[in-house]
C-alpha cells in the first residue's frame, strides 16, 4: 500500500480564491490528461524511457549494490564529480537519504562514508579536494559522471579532470553512452565505467546504478527503495486519471501554471526533507524550461512527512508521506519523475503524433 497521498482540496472551488476547479472542470482535465497517460505508458513499453525499468533490472541492481558494499566496507569518503542535474540530483537525494536513515531502524548504527558532491569539472576545485585529503586519499572513492551532451560541460575541463584523477587510487566513471567522450576518456585511462540511461530531460535518473550506488553507500536499504518504486510504478501507470497520483498532480499544476500561478515550490514541515523538496522542484521545473510563456506566481506544493488534517489552504497541493524511509523515498522519486514527464507533455500541448518529435521529446 502506498505511503504517499495527495490532498488538493485547496485547488478546488471554494478554497482557491475564486480560481479553484469544480467537478466539471476536473472531468475536463481528466479527458485531456488520460490520452497522455496512455502515451507515456506506450513510451515505456517501446523502450523510450529505459530509466523507468531500473526497479525491475536485477543485473543492474546487483552491480550497483556490489559497488555500494565495496565503498561502505573500505572507504571513509565518496567524492562525486558531475555537472548540471547529474550532480545536483545526486547531491539532493543523498542528503535526504543520509538525514533520514536514522528513522530506518537498523541503519541507526551503520557507519557510512562522508559524501561530497562537486559541481563541475574544475581543476582548482578537484586539486583542493585531493590536497585536503592528503594521505587519507587511500580511503577515498571518486566517481566522475558526465553524459553525452557536450553542451553540459567544457570538453577541455572534462579532459583535464580525467587526467587529474588518474592519480587517485580508486575511480569509477559514469556516463550514458559507450560512444560518449566520457566513455572514451575512461577507456583510455583503464577506468571502469557504469552506463546509465539518461532520464527525464537528459538528467541522471536517481533510480539508476549511480543513484543506487550513492544511496547504498549512504547506508540506505536500496532493496526497499526499489520496492517502493515498483509500488508507485503500478499507480502512475493507471489510465484512470483519478487513480493516478502523478497525473492528477501534473494536471493541477499545469492548470494553475496556465492561469499564471506558481508551480512546484516545495515546502516541508521537517528539516530533513529540505533536499528532497529541492530535488522535486528541480525535476518538475525542468519541465517548464522550454515553455517560458507560462507565468508562475502563486501556487505552492507542500511535502509533509505525515498526513495533514488541517483545513485546506488556498492554492495548495499537499504531498503527504506516511513516514520517511527507504520505501517511501523510492515511491516519491518515481512519482516525481512521472509527474514531470506528464506535466511537460501538457505544457507542450500534448501533441507528438510524429514519431521523430515523439522520440525527441522523450529523450530530452
CSV table of N, CA and C in Angstrom, one decimal, residues 71-178:
chain,number,residue,atom,x,y,z
A,71,UNK,N,32.3,0.2,-1.4
A,71,UNK,CA,32.6,1.5,-0.9
A,71,UNK,C,32.3,1.6,0.6
A,72,UNK,N,31.2,1.1,1.1
A,72,UNK,CA,30.9,1.2,2.6
A,72,UNK,C,31.9,0.4,3.4
A,73,UNK,N,32.4,-0.7,2.8
A,73,UNK,CA,33.4,-1.6,3.5
A,73,UNK,C,34.8,-1.1,3.5
A,74,UNK,N,35.2,-0.2,2.6
A,74,UNK,CA,36.6,0.1,2.6
A,74,UNK,C,36.9,1.6,2.4
A,75,UNK,N,36.0,2.5,2.5
A,75,UNK,CA,36.3,3.9,2.3
A,75,UNK,C,35.6,4.8,3.3
A,76,UNK,N,36.3,5.9,3.6
A,76,UNK,CA,35.7,6.9,4.5
A,76,UNK,C,35.1,8.1,3.8
A,77,UNK,N,35.4,8.2,2.5
A,77,UNK,CA,34.9,9.4,1.8
A,77,UNK,C,34.5,8.9,0.4
A,78,UNK,N,33.4,9.5,-0.1
A,78,UNK,CA,33.0,9.4,-1.5
A,78,UNK,C,32.9,10.7,-2.1
A,79,UNK,N,33.6,11.0,-3.2
A,79,UNK,CA,33.6,12.3,-3.9
A,79,UNK,C,33.0,12.1,-5.3
A,80,UNK,N,31.8,12.7,-5.5
A,80,UNK,CA,31.0,12.5,-6.7
A,80,UNK,C,31.2,13.8,-7.5
A,81,UNK,N,31.8,13.7,-8.7
A,81,UNK,CA,32.1,14.9,-9.5
A,81,UNK,C,31.2,14.8,-10.8
A,82,UNK,N,30.4,15.9,-11.0
A,82,UNK,CA,29.4,15.9,-12.1
A,82,UNK,C,29.1,17.3,-12.5
A,83,UNK,N,28.1,17.4,-13.4
A,83,UNK,CA,27.7,18.7,-13.8
A,83,UNK,C,26.2,18.7,-14.0
A,84,UNK,N,25.6,19.9,-13.9
A,84,UNK,CA,24.1,20.1,-14.1
A,84,UNK,C,23.3,19.2,-13.2
A,85,UNK,N,22.2,18.7,-13.7
A,85,UNK,CA,21.3,17.8,-12.9
A,85,UNK,C,22.0,16.5,-12.5
A,86,UNK,N,23.0,16.1,-13.2
A,86,UNK,CA,23.7,14.9,-12.9
A,86,UNK,C,24.3,15.0,-11.5
A,87,UNK,N,24.8,16.2,-11.1
A,87,UNK,CA,25.4,16.3,-9.8
A,87,UNK,C,24.4,16.8,-8.8
A,88,UNK,N,23.5,17.8,-9.2
A,88,UNK,CA,22.5,18.3,-8.2
A,88,UNK,C,21.5,17.3,-7.7
A,89,UNK,N,21.1,16.4,-8.6
A,89,UNK,CA,20.1,15.4,-8.2
A,89,UNK,C,20.7,14.4,-7.2
A,90,UNK,N,21.9,14.0,-7.5
A,90,UNK,CA,22.5,13.0,-6.6
A,90,UNK,C,22.8,13.7,-5.3
A,91,UNK,N,23.2,14.9,-5.3
A,91,UNK,CA,23.5,15.7,-4.1
A,91,UNK,C,22.3,15.8,-3.2
A,92,UNK,N,21.2,16.2,-3.8
A,92,UNK,CA,19.9,16.4,-3.1
A,92,UNK,C,19.4,15.1,-2.5
A,93,UNK,N,19.4,14.0,-3.3
A,93,UNK,CA,18.9,12.8,-2.9
A,93,UNK,C,19.7,12.2,-1.7
A,94,UNK,N,21.1,12.2,-1.9
A,94,UNK,CA,21.9,11.6,-0.9
A,94,UNK,C,21.8,12.4,0.4
A,95,UNK,N,21.7,13.7,0.4
A,95,UNK,CA,21.5,14.5,1.6
A,95,UNK,C,20.2,14.0,2.3
A,96,UNK,N,19.1,13.9,1.5
A,96,UNK,CA,17.9,13.5,2.1
A,96,UNK,C,17.9,12.1,2.7
A,97,UNK,N,18.6,11.2,1.9
A,97,UNK,CA,18.7,9.8,2.4
A,97,UNK,C,19.6,9.7,3.6
A,98,UNK,N,20.7,10.4,3.6
A,98,UNK,CA,21.6,10.4,4.8
A,98,UNK,C,20.9,10.9,6.1
A,99,UNK,N,20.1,12.0,5.9
A,99,UNK,CA,19.5,12.6,7.1
A,99,UNK,C,18.3,11.8,7.6
A,100,UNK,N,17.7,10.9,6.7
A,100,UNK,CA,16.5,10.2,7.1
A,100,UNK,C,16.8,8.8,7.5
A,101,UNK,N,18.1,8.3,7.3
A,101,UNK,CA,18.4,6.9,7.6
A,101,UNK,C,18.3,6.6,9.1
A,102,UNK,N,18.4,7.6,10.0
A,102,UNK,CA,18.2,7.3,11.4
A,102,UNK,C,16.8,6.9,11.7
A,103,UNK,N,15.8,7.1,10.8
A,103,UNK,CA,14.5,6.7,11.0
A,103,UNK,C,14.2,5.3,10.6
A,104,UNK,N,15.3,4.7,10.0
A,104,UNK,CA,15.2,3.4,9.4
A,104,UNK,C,15.7,2.3,10.3
A,105,UNK,N,15.4,2.3,11.5
A,105,UNK,CA,15.8,1.2,12.4
A,105,UNK,C,17.2,0.7,12.4
A,106,UNK,N,17.5,-0.3,11.5
A,106,UNK,CA,18.8,-1.0,11.5
A,106,UNK,C,19.9,0.0,11.1
A,107,UNK,N,19.5,1.1,10.4
A,107,UNK,CA,20.6,2.0,9.9
A,107,UNK,C,21.1,2.9,11.0
A,108,UNK,N,20.5,2.8,12.2
A,108,UNK,CA,21.0,3.7,13.3
A,108,UNK,C,22.4,3.6,13.6
A,109,UNK,N,23.0,2.4,13.6
A,109,UNK,CA,24.4,2.2,14.0
A,109,UNK,C,25.3,2.1,12.8
A,110,UNK,N,24.8,2.2,11.6
A,110,UNK,CA,25.7,2.0,10.4
A,110,UNK,C,26.7,3.1,10.3
A,111,UNK,N,27.9,2.7,9.9
A,111,UNK,CA,28.9,3.7,9.7
A,111,UNK,C,29.1,3.9,8.2
A,112,UNK,N,28.8,5.0,7.7
A,112,UNK,CA,28.9,5.3,6.2
A,112,UNK,C,29.9,6.3,5.9
A,113,UNK,N,30.5,6.2,4.7
A,113,UNK,CA,31.4,7.3,4.3
A,113,UNK,C,30.8,8.6,4.1
A,114,UNK,N,31.6,9.7,4.4
A,114,UNK,CA,31.1,11.0,4.1
A,114,UNK,C,31.1,11.3,2.6
A,115,UNK,N,30.0,11.9,2.2
A,115,UNK,CA,29.8,12.1,0.7
A,115,UNK,C,30.0,13.6,0.4
A,116,UNK,N,30.7,13.9,-0.7
A,116,UNK,CA,30.9,15.2,-1.2
A,116,UNK,C,30.6,15.2,-2.7
A,117,UNK,N,29.8,16.2,-3.1
A,117,UNK,CA,29.4,16.3,-4.5
A,117,UNK,C,30.1,17.6,-5.0
A,118,UNK,N,30.9,17.5,-6.1
A,118,UNK,CA,31.5,18.7,-6.7
A,118,UNK,C,30.7,19.0,-8.0
A,119,UNK,N,30.3,20.2,-8.1
A,119,UNK,CA,29.6,20.7,-9.3
A,119,UNK,C,30.6,21.3,-10.3
A,120,UNK,N,30.7,20.5,-11.4
A,120,UNK,CA,31.6,21.0,-12.5
A,120,UNK,C,33.0,20.3,-12.4
A,121,UNK,N,33.7,20.3,-13.5
A,121,UNK,CA,35.0,19.6,-13.6
A,121,UNK,C,36.2,20.6,-13.6
A,122,UNK,N,36.2,21.4,-12.5
A,122,UNK,CA,37.2,22.5,-12.4
A,122,UNK,C,38.5,22.0,-11.7
A,123,UNK,N,39.6,22.4,-12.4
A,123,UNK,CA,40.9,21.9,-12.0
A,123,UNK,C,41.2,22.3,-10.5
A,124,UNK,N,41.0,23.6,-10.2
A,124,UNK,CA,41.3,24.1,-8.8
A,124,UNK,C,40.4,23.4,-7.8
A,125,UNK,N,39.2,23.2,-8.1
A,125,UNK,CA,38.3,22.6,-7.1
A,125,UNK,C,38.7,21.1,-6.8
A,126,UNK,N,39.0,20.4,-7.9
A,126,UNK,CA,39.5,19.0,-7.7
A,126,UNK,C,40.8,18.9,-7.0
A,127,UNK,N,41.7,19.8,-7.4
A,127,UNK,CA,43.0,19.8,-6.7
A,127,UNK,C,42.9,20.1,-5.2
A,128,UNK,N,42.0,21.1,-4.9
A,128,UNK,CA,41.8,21.4,-3.5
A,128,UNK,C,41.3,20.2,-2.7
A,129,UNK,N,40.4,19.4,-3.2
A,129,UNK,CA,39.9,18.2,-2.5
A,129,UNK,C,41.1,17.2,-2.4
A,130,UNK,N,41.8,17.0,-3.4
A,130,UNK,CA,42.9,16.0,-3.4
A,130,UNK,C,43.9,16.4,-2.3
A,131,UNK,N,44.3,17.7,-2.4
A,131,UNK,CA,45.3,18.2,-1.4
A,131,UNK,C,44.8,18.1,0.0
A,132,UNK,N,43.5,18.4,0.2
A,132,UNK,CA,42.9,18.4,1.6
A,132,UNK,C,42.9,17.0,2.1
A,133,UNK,N,42.7,16.0,1.2
A,133,UNK,CA,42.7,14.6,1.7
A,133,UNK,C,44.0,14.1,2.1
A,134,UNK,N,45.0,14.6,1.4
A,134,UNK,CA,46.4,14.2,1.7
A,134,UNK,C,46.6,12.7,1.8
A,135,UNK,N,47.1,12.1,2.8
A,135,UNK,CA,47.3,10.7,3.0
A,135,UNK,C,46.0,9.9,3.0
A,136,UNK,N,44.9,10.6,3.4
A,136,UNK,CA,43.6,10.0,3.5
A,136,UNK,C,43.0,9.6,2.2
A,137,UNK,N,43.7,10.0,1.1
A,137,UNK,CA,43.2,9.7,-0.2
A,137,UNK,C,43.0,8.2,-0.5
A,138,UNK,N,43.8,7.4,0.2
A,138,UNK,CA,43.7,6.0,0.1
A,138,UNK,C,42.3,5.5,0.6
A,139,UNK,N,41.7,6.3,1.4
A,139,UNK,CA,40.4,5.9,2.0
A,139,UNK,C,39.2,6.7,1.2
A,140,UNK,N,39.5,7.2,0.1
A,140,UNK,CA,38.5,8.0,-0.7
A,140,UNK,C,38.2,7.3,-2.0
A,141,UNK,N,36.9,7.3,-2.4
A,141,UNK,CA,36.5,6.7,-3.6
A,141,UNK,C,35.9,7.8,-4.5
A,142,UNK,N,36.4,8.0,-5.7
A,142,UNK,CA,36.0,9.0,-6.6
A,142,UNK,C,35.0,8.5,-7.7
A,143,UNK,N,34.0,9.3,-7.9
A,143,UNK,CA,33.1,8.9,-9.1
A,143,UNK,C,33.0,10.2,-9.9
A,144,UNK,N,33.3,10.0,-11.2
A,144,UNK,CA,33.2,11.1,-12.1
A,144,UNK,C,32.1,10.8,-13.1
A,145,UNK,N,31.1,11.7,-13.2
A,145,UNK,CA,29.9,11.4,-14.1
A,145,UNK,C,29.7,12.5,-15.1
A,146,UNK,N,29.4,12.1,-16.3
A,146,UNK,CA,29.2,13.1,-17.4
A,146,UNK,C,28.4,12.4,-18.4
A,147,UNK,N,27.4,13.1,-19.0
A,147,UNK,CA,26.6,12.5,-20.1
A,147,UNK,C,27.2,12.9,-21.4
A,148,UNK,N,26.4,12.4,-22.5
A,148,UNK,CA,26.9,12.6,-23.8
A,148,UNK,C,26.6,14.0,-24.4
A,149,UNK,N,25.9,14.8,-23.7
A,149,UNK,CA,25.5,16.1,-24.2
A,149,UNK,C,26.7,17.1,-23.9
A,150,UNK,N,27.4,17.5,-25.0
A,150,UNK,CA,28.6,18.3,-24.8
A,150,UNK,C,28.3,19.7,-24.3
A,151,UNK,N,27.0,20.1,-24.5
A,151,UNK,CA,26.6,21.5,-24.1
A,151,UNK,C,26.6,21.6,-22.5
A,152,UNK,N,26.7,20.4,-21.9
A,152,UNK,CA,26.6,20.4,-20.4
A,152,UNK,C,27.9,20.7,-19.7
A,153,UNK,N,29.0,20.7,-20.5
A,153,UNK,CA,30.3,20.9,-19.9
A,153,UNK,C,31.3,21.3,-21.0
A,154,UNK,N,32.4,21.8,-20.5
A,154,UNK,CA,33.5,22.2,-21.4
A,154,UNK,C,34.4,21.0,-21.6
A,155,UNK,N,34.7,20.6,-22.8
A,155,UNK,CA,35.4,19.4,-23.1
A,155,UNK,C,36.8,19.5,-22.5
A,156,UNK,N,37.5,20.6,-22.6
A,156,UNK,CA,38.8,20.7,-22.0
A,156,UNK,C,38.8,20.5,-20.5
A,157,UNK,N,37.8,21.0,-19.9
A,157,UNK,CA,37.7,20.8,-18.4
A,157,UNK,C,37.5,19.4,-18.1
A,158,UNK,N,36.7,18.7,-18.9
A,158,UNK,CA,36.4,17.3,-18.6
A,158,UNK,C,37.7,16.4,-18.8
A,159,UNK,N,38.4,16.7,-19.9
A,159,UNK,CA,39.7,16.0,-20.2
A,159,UNK,C,40.7,16.2,-19.1
A,160,UNK,N,40.8,17.5,-18.6
A,160,UNK,CA,41.7,17.8,-17.5
A,160,UNK,C,41.3,17.1,-16.3
A,161,UNK,N,40.0,17.0,-16.0
A,161,UNK,CA,39.6,16.3,-14.8
A,161,UNK,C,39.9,14.8,-14.8
A,162,UNK,N,39.8,14.2,-15.9
A,162,UNK,CA,40.2,12.8,-16.0
A,162,UNK,C,41.7,12.6,-15.8
A,163,UNK,N,42.4,13.6,-16.4
A,163,UNK,CA,43.9,13.5,-16.2
A,163,UNK,C,44.3,13.7,-14.8
A,164,UNK,N,43.7,14.7,-14.1
A,164,UNK,CA,43.9,14.9,-12.7
A,164,UNK,C,43.6,13.6,-11.8
A,165,UNK,N,42.5,13.0,-12.2
A,165,UNK,CA,42.0,11.9,-11.3
A,165,UNK,C,42.8,10.6,-11.6
A,166,UNK,N,43.7,10.6,-12.5
A,166,UNK,CA,44.5,9.4,-12.7
A,166,UNK,C,45.4,9.1,-11.5
A,167,UNK,N,45.6,10.1,-10.7
A,167,UNK,CA,46.5,10.0,-9.5
A,167,UNK,C,45.8,9.4,-8.3
A,168,UNK,N,44.4,9.3,-8.4
A,168,UNK,CA,43.7,8.8,-7.2
A,168,UNK,C,43.6,7.3,-7.3
A,169,UNK,N,43.7,6.6,-6.2
A,169,UNK,CA,43.7,5.2,-6.2
A,169,UNK,C,42.5,4.5,-6.7
A,170,UNK,N,41.3,5.0,-6.4
A,170,UNK,CA,40.1,4.4,-6.8
A,170,UNK,C,39.1,5.3,-7.5
A,171,UNK,N,38.8,5.0,-8.7
A,171,UNK,CA,38.0,5.9,-9.5
A,171,UNK,C,37.0,5.1,-10.4
A,172,UNK,N,35.7,5.6,-10.4
A,172,UNK,CA,34.7,5.0,-11.3
A,172,UNK,C,34.1,6.1,-12.1
A,173,UNK,N,33.9,5.7,-13.4
A,173,UNK,CA,33.2,6.7,-14.3
A,173,UNK,C,31.8,6.3,-14.6
A,174,UNK,N,30.9,7.3,-14.8
A,174,UNK,CA,29.5,7.1,-15.0
A,174,UNK,C,29.1,7.9,-16.2
A,175,UNK,N,28.5,7.3,-17.2
A,175,UNK,CA,28.0,8.0,-18.4
A,175,UNK,C,26.8,7.3,-19.0
A,176,UNK,N,26.3,7.9,-20.1
A,176,UNK,CA,25.1,7.3,-20.6
A,176,UNK,C,25.2,6.6,-22.0
A,177,UNK,N,26.5,6.7,-22.5
A,177,UNK,CA,26.6,6.1,-23.9
A,177,UNK,C,28.1,5.6,-24.0
A,178,UNK,N,28.3,4.5,-24.7
A,178,UNK,CA,29.6,3.9,-24.9
A,178,UNK,C,30.4,4.8,-25.9
